[in-house]
PDB file of C-alpha atoms and ligand atoms in Angstrom:
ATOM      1  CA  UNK A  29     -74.856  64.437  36.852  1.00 84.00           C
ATOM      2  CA  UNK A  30     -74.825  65.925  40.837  1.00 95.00           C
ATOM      3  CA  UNK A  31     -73.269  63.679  43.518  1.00 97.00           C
ATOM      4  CA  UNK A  32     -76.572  63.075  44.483  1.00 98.00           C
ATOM      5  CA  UNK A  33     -78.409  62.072  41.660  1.00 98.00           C
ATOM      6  CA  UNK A  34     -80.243  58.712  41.994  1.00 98.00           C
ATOM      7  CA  UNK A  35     -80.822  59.385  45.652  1.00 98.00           C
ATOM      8  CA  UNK A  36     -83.577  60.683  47.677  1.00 98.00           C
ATOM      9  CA  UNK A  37     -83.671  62.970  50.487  1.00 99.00           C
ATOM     10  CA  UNK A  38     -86.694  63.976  52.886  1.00 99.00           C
ATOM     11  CA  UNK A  39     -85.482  67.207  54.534  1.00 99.00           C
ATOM     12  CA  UNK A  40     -87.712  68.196  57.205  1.00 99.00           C
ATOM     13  CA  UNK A  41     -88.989  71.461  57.838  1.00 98.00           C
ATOM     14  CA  UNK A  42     -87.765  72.645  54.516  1.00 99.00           C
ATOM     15  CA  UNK A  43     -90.662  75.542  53.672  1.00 98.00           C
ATOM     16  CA  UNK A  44     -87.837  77.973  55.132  1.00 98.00           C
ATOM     17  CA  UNK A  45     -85.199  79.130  56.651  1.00 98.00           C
ATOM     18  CA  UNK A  46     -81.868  76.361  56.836  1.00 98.00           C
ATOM     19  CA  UNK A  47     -84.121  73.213  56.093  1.00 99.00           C
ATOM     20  CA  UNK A  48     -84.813  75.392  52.278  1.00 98.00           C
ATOM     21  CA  UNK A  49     -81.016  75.875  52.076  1.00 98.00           C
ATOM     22  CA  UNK A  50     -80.412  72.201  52.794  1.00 99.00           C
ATOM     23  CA  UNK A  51     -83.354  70.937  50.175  1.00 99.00           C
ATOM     24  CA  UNK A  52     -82.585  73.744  47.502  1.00 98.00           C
ATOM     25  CA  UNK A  53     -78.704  72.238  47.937  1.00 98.00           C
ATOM     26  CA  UNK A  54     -79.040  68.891  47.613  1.00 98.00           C
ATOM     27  CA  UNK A  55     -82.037  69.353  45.051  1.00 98.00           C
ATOM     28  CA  UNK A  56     -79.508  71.424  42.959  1.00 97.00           C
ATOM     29  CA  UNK A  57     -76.886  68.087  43.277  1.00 97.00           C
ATOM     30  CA  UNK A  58     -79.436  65.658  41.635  1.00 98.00           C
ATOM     31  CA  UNK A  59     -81.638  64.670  44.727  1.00 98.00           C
ATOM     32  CA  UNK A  60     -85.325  64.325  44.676  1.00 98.00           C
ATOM     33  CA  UNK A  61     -85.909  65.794  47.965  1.00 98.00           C
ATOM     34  CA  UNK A  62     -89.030  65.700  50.031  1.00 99.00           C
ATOM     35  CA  UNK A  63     -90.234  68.561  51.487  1.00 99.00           C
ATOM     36  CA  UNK A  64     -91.478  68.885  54.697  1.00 99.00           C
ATOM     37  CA  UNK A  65     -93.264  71.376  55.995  1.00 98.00           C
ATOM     38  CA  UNK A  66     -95.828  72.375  58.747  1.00 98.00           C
ATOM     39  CA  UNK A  67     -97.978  74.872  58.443  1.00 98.00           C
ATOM     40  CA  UNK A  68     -96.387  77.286  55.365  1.00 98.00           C
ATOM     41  CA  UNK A  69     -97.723  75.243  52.334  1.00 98.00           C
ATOM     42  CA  UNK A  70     -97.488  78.368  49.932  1.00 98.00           C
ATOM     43  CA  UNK A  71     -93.343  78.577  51.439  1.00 98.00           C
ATOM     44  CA  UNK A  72     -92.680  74.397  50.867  1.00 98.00           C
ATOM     45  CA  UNK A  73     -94.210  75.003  47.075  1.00 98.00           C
ATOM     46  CA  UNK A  74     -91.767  78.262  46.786  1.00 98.00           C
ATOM     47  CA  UNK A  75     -88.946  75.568  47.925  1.00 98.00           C
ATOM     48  CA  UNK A  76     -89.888  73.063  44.966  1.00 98.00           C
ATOM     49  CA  UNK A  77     -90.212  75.611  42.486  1.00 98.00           C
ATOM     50  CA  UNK A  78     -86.721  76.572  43.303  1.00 98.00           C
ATOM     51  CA  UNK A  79     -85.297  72.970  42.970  1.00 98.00           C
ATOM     52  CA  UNK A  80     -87.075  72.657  39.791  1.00 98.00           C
ATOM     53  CA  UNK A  81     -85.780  75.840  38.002  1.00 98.00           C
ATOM     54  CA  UNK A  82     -82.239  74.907  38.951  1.00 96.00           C
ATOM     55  CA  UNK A  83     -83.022  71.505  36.914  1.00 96.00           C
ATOM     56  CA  UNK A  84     -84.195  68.988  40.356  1.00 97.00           C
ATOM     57  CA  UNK A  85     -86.751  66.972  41.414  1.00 98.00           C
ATOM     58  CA  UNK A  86     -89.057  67.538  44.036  1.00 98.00           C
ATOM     59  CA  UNK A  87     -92.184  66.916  46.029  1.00 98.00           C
ATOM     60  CA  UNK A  88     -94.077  68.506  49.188  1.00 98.00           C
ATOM     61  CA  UNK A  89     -94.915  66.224  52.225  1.00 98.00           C
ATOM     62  CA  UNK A  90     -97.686  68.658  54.748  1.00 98.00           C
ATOM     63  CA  UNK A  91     -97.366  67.253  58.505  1.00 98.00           C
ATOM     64  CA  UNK A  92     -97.389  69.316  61.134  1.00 98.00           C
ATOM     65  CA  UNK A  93     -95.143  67.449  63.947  1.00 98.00           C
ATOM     66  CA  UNK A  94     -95.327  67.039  67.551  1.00 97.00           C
ATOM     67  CA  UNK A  95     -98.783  65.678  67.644  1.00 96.00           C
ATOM     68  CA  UNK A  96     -99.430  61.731  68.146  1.00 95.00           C
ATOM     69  CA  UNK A  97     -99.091  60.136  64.893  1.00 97.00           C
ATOM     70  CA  UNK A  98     -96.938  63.118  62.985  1.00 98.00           C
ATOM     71  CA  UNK A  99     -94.195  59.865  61.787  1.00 98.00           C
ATOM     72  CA  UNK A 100     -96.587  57.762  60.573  1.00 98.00           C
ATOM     73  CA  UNK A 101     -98.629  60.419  58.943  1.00 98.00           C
ATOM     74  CA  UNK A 102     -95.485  62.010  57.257  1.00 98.00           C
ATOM     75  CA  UNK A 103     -94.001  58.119  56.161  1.00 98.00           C
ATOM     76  CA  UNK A 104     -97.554  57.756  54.301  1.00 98.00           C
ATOM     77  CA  UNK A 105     -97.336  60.982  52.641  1.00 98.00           C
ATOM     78  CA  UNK A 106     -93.877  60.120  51.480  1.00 98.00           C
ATOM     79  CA  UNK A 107     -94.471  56.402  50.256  1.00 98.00           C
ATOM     80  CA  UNK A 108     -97.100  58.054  48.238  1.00 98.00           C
ATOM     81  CA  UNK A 109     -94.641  59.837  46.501  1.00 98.00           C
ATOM     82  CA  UNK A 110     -91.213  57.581  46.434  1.00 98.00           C
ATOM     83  CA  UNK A 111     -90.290  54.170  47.016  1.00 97.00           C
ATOM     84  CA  UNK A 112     -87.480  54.129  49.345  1.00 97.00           C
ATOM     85  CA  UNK A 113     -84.774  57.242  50.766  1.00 98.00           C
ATOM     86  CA  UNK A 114     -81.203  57.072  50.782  1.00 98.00           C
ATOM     87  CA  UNK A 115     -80.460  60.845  52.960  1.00 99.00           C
ATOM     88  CA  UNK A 116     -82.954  61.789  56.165  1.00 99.00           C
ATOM     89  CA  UNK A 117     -82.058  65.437  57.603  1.00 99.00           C
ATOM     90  CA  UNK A 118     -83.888  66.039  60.660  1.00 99.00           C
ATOM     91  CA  UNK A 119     -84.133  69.697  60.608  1.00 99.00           C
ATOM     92  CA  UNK A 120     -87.452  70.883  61.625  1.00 98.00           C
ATOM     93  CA  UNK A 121     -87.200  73.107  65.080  1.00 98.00           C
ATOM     94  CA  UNK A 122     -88.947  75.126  67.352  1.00 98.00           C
ATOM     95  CA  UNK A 123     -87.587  77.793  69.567  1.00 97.00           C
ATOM     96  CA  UNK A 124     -88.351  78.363  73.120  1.00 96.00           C
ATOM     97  CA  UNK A 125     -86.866  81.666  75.596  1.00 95.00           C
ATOM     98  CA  UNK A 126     -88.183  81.914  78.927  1.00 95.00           C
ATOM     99  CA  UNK A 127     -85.947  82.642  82.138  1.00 95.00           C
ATOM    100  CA  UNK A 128     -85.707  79.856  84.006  1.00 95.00           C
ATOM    101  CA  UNK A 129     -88.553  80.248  86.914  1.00 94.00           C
ATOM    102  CA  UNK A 130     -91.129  80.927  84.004  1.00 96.00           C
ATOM    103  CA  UNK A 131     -91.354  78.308  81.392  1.00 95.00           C
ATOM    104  CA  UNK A 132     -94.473  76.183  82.020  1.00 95.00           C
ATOM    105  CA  UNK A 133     -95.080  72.523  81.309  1.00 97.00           C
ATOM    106  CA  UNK A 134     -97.428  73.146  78.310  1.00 97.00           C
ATOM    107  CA  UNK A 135     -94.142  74.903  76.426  1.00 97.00           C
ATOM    108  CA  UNK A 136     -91.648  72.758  77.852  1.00 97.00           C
ATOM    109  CA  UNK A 137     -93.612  69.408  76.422  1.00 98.00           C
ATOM    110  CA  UNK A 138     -94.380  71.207  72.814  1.00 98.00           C
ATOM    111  CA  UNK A 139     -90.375  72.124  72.418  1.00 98.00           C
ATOM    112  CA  UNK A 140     -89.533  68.274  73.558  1.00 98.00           C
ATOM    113  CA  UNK A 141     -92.541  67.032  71.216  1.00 98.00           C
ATOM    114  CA  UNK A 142     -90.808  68.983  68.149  1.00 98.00           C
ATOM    115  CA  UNK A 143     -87.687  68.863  68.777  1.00 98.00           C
ATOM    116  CA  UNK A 144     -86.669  65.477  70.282  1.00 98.00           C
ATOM    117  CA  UNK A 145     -89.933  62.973  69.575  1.00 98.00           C
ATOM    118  CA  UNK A 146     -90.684  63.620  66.066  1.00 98.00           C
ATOM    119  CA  UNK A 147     -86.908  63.289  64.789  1.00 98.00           C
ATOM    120  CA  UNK A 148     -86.834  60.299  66.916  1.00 98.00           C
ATOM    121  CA  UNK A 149     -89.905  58.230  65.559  1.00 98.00           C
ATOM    122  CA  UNK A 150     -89.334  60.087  62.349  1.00 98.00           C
ATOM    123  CA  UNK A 151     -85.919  57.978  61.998  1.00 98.00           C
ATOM    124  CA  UNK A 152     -87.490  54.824  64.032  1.00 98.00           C
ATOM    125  CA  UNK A 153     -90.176  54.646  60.997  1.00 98.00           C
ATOM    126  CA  UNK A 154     -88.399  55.687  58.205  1.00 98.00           C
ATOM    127  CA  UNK A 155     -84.979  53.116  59.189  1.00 98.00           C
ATOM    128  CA  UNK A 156     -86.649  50.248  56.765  1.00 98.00           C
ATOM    129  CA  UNK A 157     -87.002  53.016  53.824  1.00 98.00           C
ATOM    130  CA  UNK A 158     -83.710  54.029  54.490  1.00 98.00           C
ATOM    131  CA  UNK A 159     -81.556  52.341  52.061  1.00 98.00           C
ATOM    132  CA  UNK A 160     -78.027  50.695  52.889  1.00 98.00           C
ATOM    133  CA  UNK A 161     -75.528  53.279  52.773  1.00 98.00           C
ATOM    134  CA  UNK A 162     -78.054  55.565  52.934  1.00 98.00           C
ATOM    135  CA  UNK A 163     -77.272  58.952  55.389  1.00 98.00           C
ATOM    136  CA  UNK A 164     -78.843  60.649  58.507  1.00 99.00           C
ATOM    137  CA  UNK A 165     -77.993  64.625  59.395  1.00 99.00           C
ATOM    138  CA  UNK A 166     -79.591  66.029  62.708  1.00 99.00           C
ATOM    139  CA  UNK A 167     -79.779  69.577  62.865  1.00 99.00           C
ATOM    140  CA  UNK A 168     -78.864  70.587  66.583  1.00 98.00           C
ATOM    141  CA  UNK A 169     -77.423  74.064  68.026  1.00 98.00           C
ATOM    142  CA  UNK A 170     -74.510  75.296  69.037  1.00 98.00           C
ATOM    143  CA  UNK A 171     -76.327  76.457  72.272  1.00 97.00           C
ATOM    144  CA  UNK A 172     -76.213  72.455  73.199  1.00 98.00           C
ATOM    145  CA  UNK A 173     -72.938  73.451  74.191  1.00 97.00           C
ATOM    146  CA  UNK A 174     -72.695  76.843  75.208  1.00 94.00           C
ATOM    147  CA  UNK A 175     -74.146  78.485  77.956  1.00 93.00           C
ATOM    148  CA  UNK A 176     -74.676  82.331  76.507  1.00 91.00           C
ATOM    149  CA  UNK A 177     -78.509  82.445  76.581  1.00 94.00           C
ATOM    150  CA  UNK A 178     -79.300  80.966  80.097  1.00 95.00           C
ATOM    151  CA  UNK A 179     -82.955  81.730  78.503  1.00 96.00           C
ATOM    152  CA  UNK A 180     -82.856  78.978  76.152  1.00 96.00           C
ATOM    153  CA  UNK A 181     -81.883  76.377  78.489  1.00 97.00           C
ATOM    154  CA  UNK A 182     -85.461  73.443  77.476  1.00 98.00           C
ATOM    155  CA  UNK A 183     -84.524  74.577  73.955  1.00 98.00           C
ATOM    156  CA  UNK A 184     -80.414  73.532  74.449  1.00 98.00           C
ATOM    157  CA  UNK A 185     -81.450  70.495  76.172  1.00 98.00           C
ATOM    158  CA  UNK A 186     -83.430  69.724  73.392  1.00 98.00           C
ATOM    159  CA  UNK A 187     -80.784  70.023  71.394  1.00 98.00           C
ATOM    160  CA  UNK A 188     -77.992  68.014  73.437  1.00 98.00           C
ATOM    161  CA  UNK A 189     -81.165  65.131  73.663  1.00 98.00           C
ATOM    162  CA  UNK A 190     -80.844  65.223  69.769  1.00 98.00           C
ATOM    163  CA  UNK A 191     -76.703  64.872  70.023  1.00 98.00           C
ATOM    164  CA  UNK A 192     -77.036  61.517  72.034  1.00 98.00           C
ATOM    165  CA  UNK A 193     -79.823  60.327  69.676  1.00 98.00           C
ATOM    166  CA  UNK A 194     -76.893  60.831  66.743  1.00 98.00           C
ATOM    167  CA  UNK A 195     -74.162  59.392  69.230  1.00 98.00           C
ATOM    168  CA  UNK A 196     -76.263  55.975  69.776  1.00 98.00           C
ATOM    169  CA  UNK A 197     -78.267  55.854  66.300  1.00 98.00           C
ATOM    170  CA  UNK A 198     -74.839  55.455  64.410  1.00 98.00           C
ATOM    171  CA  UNK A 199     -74.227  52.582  66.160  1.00 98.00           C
ATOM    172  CA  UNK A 200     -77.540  51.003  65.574  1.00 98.00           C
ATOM    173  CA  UNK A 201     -77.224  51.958  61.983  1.00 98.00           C
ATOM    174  CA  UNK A 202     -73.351  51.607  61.096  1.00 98.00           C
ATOM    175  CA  UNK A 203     -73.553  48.005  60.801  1.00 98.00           C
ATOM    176  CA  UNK A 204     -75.971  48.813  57.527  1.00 98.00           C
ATOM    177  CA  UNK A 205     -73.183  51.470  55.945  1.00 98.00           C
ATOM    178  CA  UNK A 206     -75.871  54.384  56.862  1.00 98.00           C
ATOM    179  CA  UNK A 207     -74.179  57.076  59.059  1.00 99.00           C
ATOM    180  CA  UNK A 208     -75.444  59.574  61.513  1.00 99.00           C
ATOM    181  CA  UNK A 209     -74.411  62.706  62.500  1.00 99.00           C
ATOM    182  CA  UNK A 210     -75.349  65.883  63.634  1.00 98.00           C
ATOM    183  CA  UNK A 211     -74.666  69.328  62.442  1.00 99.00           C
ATOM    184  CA  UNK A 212     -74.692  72.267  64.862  1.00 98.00           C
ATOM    185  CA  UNK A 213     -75.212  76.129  63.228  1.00 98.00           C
ATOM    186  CA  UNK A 214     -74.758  78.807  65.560  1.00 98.00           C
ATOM    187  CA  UNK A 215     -76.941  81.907  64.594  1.00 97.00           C
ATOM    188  CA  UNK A 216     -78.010  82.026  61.437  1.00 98.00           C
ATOM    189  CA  UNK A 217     -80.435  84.508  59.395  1.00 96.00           C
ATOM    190  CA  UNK A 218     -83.651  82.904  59.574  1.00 97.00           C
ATOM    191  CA  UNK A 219     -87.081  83.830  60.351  1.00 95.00           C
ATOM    192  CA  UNK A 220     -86.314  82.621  64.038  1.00 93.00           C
ATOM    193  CA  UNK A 221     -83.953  85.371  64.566  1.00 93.00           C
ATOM    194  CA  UNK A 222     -85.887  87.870  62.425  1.00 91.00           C
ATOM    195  CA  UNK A 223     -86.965  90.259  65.257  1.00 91.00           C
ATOM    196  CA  UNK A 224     -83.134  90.670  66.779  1.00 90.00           C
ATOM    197  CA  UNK A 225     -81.201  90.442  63.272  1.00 91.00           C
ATOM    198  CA  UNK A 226     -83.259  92.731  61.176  1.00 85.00           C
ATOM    199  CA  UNK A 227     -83.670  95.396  64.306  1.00 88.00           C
ATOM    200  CA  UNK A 228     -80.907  97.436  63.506  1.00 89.00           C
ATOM    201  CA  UNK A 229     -76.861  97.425  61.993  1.00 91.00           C
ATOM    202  CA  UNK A 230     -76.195  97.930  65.857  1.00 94.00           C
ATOM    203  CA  UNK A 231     -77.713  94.375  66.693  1.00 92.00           C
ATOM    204  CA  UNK A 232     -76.952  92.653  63.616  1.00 94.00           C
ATOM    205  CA  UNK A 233     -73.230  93.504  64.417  1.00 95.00           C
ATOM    206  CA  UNK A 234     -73.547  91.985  67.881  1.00 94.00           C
ATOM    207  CA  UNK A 235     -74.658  89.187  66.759  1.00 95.00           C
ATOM    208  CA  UNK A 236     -71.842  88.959  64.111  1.00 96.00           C
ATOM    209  CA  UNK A 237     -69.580  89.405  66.609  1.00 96.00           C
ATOM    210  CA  UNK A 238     -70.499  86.266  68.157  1.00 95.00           C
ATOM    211  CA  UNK A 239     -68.205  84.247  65.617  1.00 97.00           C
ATOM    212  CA  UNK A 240     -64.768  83.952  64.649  1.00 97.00           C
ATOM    213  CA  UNK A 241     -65.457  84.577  61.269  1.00 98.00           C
ATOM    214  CA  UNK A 242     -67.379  88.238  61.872  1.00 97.00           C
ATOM    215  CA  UNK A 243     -70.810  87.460  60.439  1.00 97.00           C
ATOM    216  CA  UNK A 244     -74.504  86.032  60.724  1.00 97.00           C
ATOM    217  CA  UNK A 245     -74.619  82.153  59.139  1.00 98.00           C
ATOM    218  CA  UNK A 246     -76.468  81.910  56.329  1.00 98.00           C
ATOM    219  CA  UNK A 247     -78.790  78.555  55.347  1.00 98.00           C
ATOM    220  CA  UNK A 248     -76.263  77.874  52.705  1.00 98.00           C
ATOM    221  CA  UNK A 249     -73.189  77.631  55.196  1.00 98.00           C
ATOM    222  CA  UNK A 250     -75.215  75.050  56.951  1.00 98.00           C
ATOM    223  CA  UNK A 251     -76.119  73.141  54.264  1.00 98.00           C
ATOM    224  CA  UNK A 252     -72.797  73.300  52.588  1.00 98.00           C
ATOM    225  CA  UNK A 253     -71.722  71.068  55.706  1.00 98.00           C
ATOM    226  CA  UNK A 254     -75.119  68.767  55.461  1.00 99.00           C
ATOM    227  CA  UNK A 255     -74.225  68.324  51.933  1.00 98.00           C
ATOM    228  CA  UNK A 256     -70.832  66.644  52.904  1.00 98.00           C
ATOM    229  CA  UNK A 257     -72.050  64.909  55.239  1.00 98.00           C
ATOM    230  CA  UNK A 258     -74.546  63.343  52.846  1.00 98.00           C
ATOM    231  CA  UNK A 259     -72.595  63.275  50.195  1.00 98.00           C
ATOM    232  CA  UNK A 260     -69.814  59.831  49.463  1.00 97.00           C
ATOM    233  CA  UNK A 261     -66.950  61.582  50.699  1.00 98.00           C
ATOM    234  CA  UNK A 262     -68.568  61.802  54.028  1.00 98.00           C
ATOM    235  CA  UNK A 263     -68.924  57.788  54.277  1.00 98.00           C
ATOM    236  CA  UNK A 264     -65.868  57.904  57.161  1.00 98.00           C
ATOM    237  CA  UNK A 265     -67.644  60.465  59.449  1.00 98.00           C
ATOM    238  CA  UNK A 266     -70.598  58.703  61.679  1.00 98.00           C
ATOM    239  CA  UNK A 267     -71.723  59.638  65.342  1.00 98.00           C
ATOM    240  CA  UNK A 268     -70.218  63.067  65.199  1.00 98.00           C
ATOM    241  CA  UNK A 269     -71.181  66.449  66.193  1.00 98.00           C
ATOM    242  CA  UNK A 270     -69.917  69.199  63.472  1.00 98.00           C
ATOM    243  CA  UNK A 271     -69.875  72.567  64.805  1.00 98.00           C
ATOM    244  CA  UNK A 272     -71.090  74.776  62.465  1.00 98.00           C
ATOM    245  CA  UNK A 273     -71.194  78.124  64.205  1.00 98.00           C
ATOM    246  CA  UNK A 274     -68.556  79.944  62.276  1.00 98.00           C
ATOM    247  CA  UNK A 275     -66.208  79.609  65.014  1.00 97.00           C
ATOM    248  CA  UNK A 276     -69.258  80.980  67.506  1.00 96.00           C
ATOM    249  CA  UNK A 277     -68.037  78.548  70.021  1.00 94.00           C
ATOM    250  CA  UNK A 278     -63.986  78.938  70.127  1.00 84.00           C
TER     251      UNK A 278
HETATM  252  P1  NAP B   6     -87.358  78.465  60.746  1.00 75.51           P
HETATM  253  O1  NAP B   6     -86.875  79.472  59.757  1.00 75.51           O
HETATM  254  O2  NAP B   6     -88.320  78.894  61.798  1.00 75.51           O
HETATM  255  O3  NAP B   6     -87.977  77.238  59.952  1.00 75.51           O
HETATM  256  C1  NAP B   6     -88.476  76.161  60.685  1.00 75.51           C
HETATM  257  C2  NAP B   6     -88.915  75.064  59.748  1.00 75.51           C
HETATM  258  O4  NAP B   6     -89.361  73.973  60.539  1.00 75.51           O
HETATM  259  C3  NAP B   6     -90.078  75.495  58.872  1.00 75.51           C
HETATM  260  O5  NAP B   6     -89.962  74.867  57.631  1.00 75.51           O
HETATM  261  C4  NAP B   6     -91.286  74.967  59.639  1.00 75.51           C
HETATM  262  O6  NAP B   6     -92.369  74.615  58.794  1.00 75.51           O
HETATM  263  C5  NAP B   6     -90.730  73.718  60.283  1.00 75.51           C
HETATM  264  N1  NAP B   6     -91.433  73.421  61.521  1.00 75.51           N
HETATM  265  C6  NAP B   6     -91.332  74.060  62.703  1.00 75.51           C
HETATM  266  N2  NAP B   6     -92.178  73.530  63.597  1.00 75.51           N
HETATM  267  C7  NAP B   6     -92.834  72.544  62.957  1.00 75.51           C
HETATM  268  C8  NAP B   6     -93.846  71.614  63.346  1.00 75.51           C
HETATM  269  N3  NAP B   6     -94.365  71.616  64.578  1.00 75.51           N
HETATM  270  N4  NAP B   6     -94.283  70.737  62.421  1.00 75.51           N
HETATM  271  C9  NAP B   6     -93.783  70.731  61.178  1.00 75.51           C
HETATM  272  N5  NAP B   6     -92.833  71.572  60.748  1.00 75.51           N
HETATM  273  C10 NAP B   6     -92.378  72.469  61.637  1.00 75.51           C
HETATM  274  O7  NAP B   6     -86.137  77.799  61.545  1.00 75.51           O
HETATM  275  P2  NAP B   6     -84.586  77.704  61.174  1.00 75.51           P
HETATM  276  O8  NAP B   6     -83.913  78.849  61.788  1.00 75.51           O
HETATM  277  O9  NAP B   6     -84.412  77.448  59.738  1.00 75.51           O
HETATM  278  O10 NAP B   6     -84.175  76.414  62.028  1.00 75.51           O
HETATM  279  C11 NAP B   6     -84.068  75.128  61.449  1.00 75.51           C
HETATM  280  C12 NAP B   6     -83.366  74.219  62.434  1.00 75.51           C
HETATM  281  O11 NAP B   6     -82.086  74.750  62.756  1.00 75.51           O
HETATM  282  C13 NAP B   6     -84.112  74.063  63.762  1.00 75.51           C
HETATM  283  O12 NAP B   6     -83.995  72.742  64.232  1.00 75.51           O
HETATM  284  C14 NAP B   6     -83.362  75.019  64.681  1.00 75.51           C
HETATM  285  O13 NAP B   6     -83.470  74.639  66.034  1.00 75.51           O
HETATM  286  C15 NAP B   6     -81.950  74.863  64.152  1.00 75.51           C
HETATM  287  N6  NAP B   6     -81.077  76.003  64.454  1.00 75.51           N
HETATM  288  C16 NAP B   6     -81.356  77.259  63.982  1.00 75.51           C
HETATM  289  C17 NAP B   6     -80.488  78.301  64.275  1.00 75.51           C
HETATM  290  C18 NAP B   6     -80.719  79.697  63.795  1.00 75.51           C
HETATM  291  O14 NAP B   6     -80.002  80.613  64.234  1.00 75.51           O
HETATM  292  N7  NAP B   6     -81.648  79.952  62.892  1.00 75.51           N
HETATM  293  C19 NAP B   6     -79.349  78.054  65.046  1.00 75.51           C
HETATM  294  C20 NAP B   6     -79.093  76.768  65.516  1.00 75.51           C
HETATM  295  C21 NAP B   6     -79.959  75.752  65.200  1.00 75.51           C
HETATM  296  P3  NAP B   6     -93.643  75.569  58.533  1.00 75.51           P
HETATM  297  O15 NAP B   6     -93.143  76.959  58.429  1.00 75.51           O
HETATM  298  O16 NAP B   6     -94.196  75.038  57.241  1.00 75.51           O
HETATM  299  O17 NAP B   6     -94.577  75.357  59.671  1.00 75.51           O
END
């Protein structure tokens, strides 16, 4: 018995990178988890086979989000598959870098679409399969509060959009036990950071540098913390932002 078995999670954007870590964790604590993925059908299968072997339960929902009708397309996918959800992480993200005077309004609306509107009307739909008690985790950035890369300012503000959707969705929410919160990694060795982490010791050791703690995040820090959040012993915690970043922002 896992802490989570008898519960299901849909973890979004879990083909790689931190939504894996978060499905392969809670999968491996008795969850049947959902997962979501865009494009990389091949990686969400890879994720699933993963839960499996380790003894869970899991399923692949194929959506690609920030397109008119991704929530209701993903919610019918899922009710095909389960009848009712107990833990939602919204983690599926896009990046964006451009200096200031050059992002354009096609990028700026995609990184909004992806990052703010589908988590949005992802929760709005899925609220009456959520059950009582049940859990939401928003994956945000520690660059929603830190002003290092200047070049990933519509990408931040994404992110601090998603930290007021947390703040005022636990208190639509708390009066039916479910809480919402938001967890906030700093950098962490994913495909998105591929090109700067695996350069070179001399970069990867910048980038370490970064944190208290002297190293690159890994999924599994992150989902350590999503975990807790999901798990009972996070029932008191709701509304809250939990900085993640190995210390990245002290
Ligand atoms: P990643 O390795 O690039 O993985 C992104 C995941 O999201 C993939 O499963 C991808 O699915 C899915 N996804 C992206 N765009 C999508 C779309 N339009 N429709 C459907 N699915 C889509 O990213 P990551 O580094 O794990 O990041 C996960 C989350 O953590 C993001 O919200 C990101 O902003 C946040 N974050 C990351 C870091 C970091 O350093 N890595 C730091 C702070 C916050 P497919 O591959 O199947 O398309």
């Amino acid at each position: 018995m896992g802490v989570f078995t008898g519960r299901t999670a849909l973890v979004t954007g879990a083909s790689r990178g931190i939504g894996r870590g978060i499905a392969e964790r809670l999968g491996r604590d008795g969850a049947r988890v959902a997962v979501h993925y865009g494009r990389n059908e091949a990686a969400a299968k890879e994720t699933v086979a993963a839960i499996e072997e380790a003894g869970g339960s899991a399923f692949t929902i194929g959506v690609e989000l920030g397109r008119p009708g991704d929530a209701e397309a993903l919610w019918e996918e899922f009710d095909r598959h389960a009848d009712g959800l107990d833990i939602l992480v919204n983690n599926a993200g896009i990046g964006t870098s451009a200096p200031f005077g050059e992002i354009d309004e096609e990028e700026y609306d995609r990184v909004f679409a992806v990052n703010v509107k589908a988590p949005h009307f992802i929760t709005q739909q899925g609220a009456s399969r959520l059950r009582d008690g049940g859990r939401v985790v928003n994956i945000s950035s520690g660059l929603a509060r830190n002003a290092v890369m200047p070049e990933k300012m519509a990408y931040a503000m994404t992110k601090a959009a998603l930290d007021v959707f947390t703040r005022d969705l636990s208190k639509v929410l708390g009066p039916r036990g479910i809480t919402v919160n938001t967890v906030a990694p700093g950098i962490v060795d994913t495909d998105v950071n591929a090109d700067w982490l695996r350069a070179g010791d001399e970069a990867r050791a910048g980038a370490a540098a970064i944190s208290a703690l002297g190293r690159v995040g890994t999924p599994g820090d992150v989902a350590d913390v999503v975990a807790f959040l999901a798990s009972e012993a996070g029932r008191w915690v709701t509304g809250s932002w939990v900085d993640a970043t190995g210390g990245s922002l002290k």
